[in-house]
Amino acid sequence: MAISMEPFQKKYWPQVCTLVGEMFHYPENYDYTDNYKQMFSYDWNYDIDIKQFPYKYGMLIFDDDKVVGFLGAYYSKRRLYFEDSCEYEEVVYMNCTRYAIEKKYRIMLYSAIKKLMDGVDIVTDFSASESMYEVFIKALKFKEYSSCEMRFYPVPWNIKDGTTVREIYDDLEGELKILYKDHKKYGVRVFRVQENEEVGYVFWEKKISKKSRSEYVRVLRVDNKDLFSRNIWKIMWEMQKSCFANSESVCEVGKELFEKINNHQLYMAECDGFFLNESLLNHPLYMKWPTHKLFLKTRDDIKCEPDLDLLYSELVIK
């Protein structure tokens, strides 16, 4: 019996599918393999060198020639603000995705994750199970970035004020343009929000729940939290209306959305707590939901807290 850890190769895809299928209980008719395939084909404008990061498309754990474990991760280059230099510098991000390891080989998990993290500056996990949460917090010394998310009901907005919320496409510049180009193919959309002279951008996308198959929207990035929080009622309404309603009048749209909720076709809009300033939150109907968003700084010279978002992660791609 020879145990080894190797970079993913496409020829082992059938064995990975078998392993994943045995370990996770997906709903009938749900093609989970399609999500896994995207792990092995992603590329960004801010891309990394696979020679430097050989586990870009995941890691396989072998017992002789049999695949007994798979660990997935998304790698990307991001720009982070450093307090010491007062400048933005390029860092390597890694977002942990899916782990599937046969029970008797889970002793390998710690060393496997350490291999995945080699050369990485910031590591995140946005969907850790309770068991993996314990491993990340206690063994790998991750910190919790956020412990809750907000879920917003579709409440009609029919107030004329000075704030505009409009969808933009290619009318972006600099960093925002690169972020949008990287995520456009996954269905990510961008709203430009303007209140008087203040402007902010919100990245979001329409999603489908694996369990219930109901639809919802998720906020992925916010660059002006105060502006977003003050106008979240209007912003969420525009998201939900543009995705799920066919009518034009506010009353008809509201009726249409609530009927879909009652028929379990539509779910609430999700937004993580770290995107919000709760003291400014302006929405009449929402609930808090517990979640774990974890991160680890692997370099001592990264003094500041990373300003995280959900881009370049499995929450976008899957």
Coordinates of N, CA and C in Angstrom, one line a residue, residues 53 55-56 58-59 71-73 75 94 96 99 111-120 123:
F53 N 2.0 26.7 -8.9 CA 0.9 26.1 -8.1 C 0.3 24.9 -8.8
Y55 N -1.3 22.5 -7.8 CA -2.7 22.0 -7.4 C -3.8 22.9 -7.8
K56 N -3.5 23.8 -8.8 CA -4.5 24.7 -9.3 C -5.9 24.1 -9.5
G58 N -6.8 21.1 -8.2 CA -7.2 20.2 -7.2 C -6.1 19.2 -6.9
M59 N -6.3 18.4 -5.9 CA -5.3 17.4 -5.4 C -6.0 16.0 -5.3
L71 N -9.3 16.9 -3.1 CA -9.4 18.2 -2.5 C -9.4 19.3 -3.6
G72 N -10.4 20.1 -3.6 CA -10.5 21.2 -4.6 C -10.2 22.5 -4.0
A73 N -9.6 23.4 -4.9 CA -9.4 24.8 -4.5 C -9.3 25.7 -5.7
Y75 N -7.5 29.1 -7.1 CA -6.4 30.0 -6.9 C -6.6 31.3 -7.7
M94 N -6.4 31.7 -2.2 CA -6.9 30.3 -2.4 C -8.2 30.2 -1.7
C96 N -10.9 27.4 -0.7 CA -11.1 25.9 -0.5 C -12.5 25.6 -1.1
Y99 N -14.1 18.8 -0.5 CA -13.2 17.7 0.0 C -14.0 16.4 0.0
S111 N -2.0 17.3 6.3 CA -0.9 17.5 5.4 C -1.3 17.9 4.0
A112 N -2.4 17.3 3.5 CA -2.9 17.7 2.2 C -3.3 19.1 2.1
I113 N -4.0 19.7 3.0 CA -4.3 21.1 3.0 C -3.1 22.0 3.1
K114 N -2.1 21.6 3.9 CA -0.9 22.3 4.0 C -0.2 22.4 2.6
K115 N -0.2 21.3 1.9 CA 0.4 21.3 0.5 C -0.4 22.2 -0.4
L116 N -1.7 22.2 -0.3 CA -2.5 23.1 -1.2 C -2.1 24.6 -0.9
M117 N -1.8 24.9 0.4 CA -1.6 26.3 0.8 C -0.2 26.8 0.5
D118 N 0.7 25.9 0.0 CA 2.1 26.3 -0.2 C 2.2 27.5 -1.2
G119 N 2.8 28.6 -0.8 CA 3.0 29.7 -1.6 C 1.8 30.7 -1.7
V120 N 0.7 30.4 -0.9 CA -0.5 31.2 -0.9 C -0.4 32.2 0.2
V123 N -5.9 32.4 2.5 CA -6.7 31.2 2.3 C -8.1 31.5 2.8

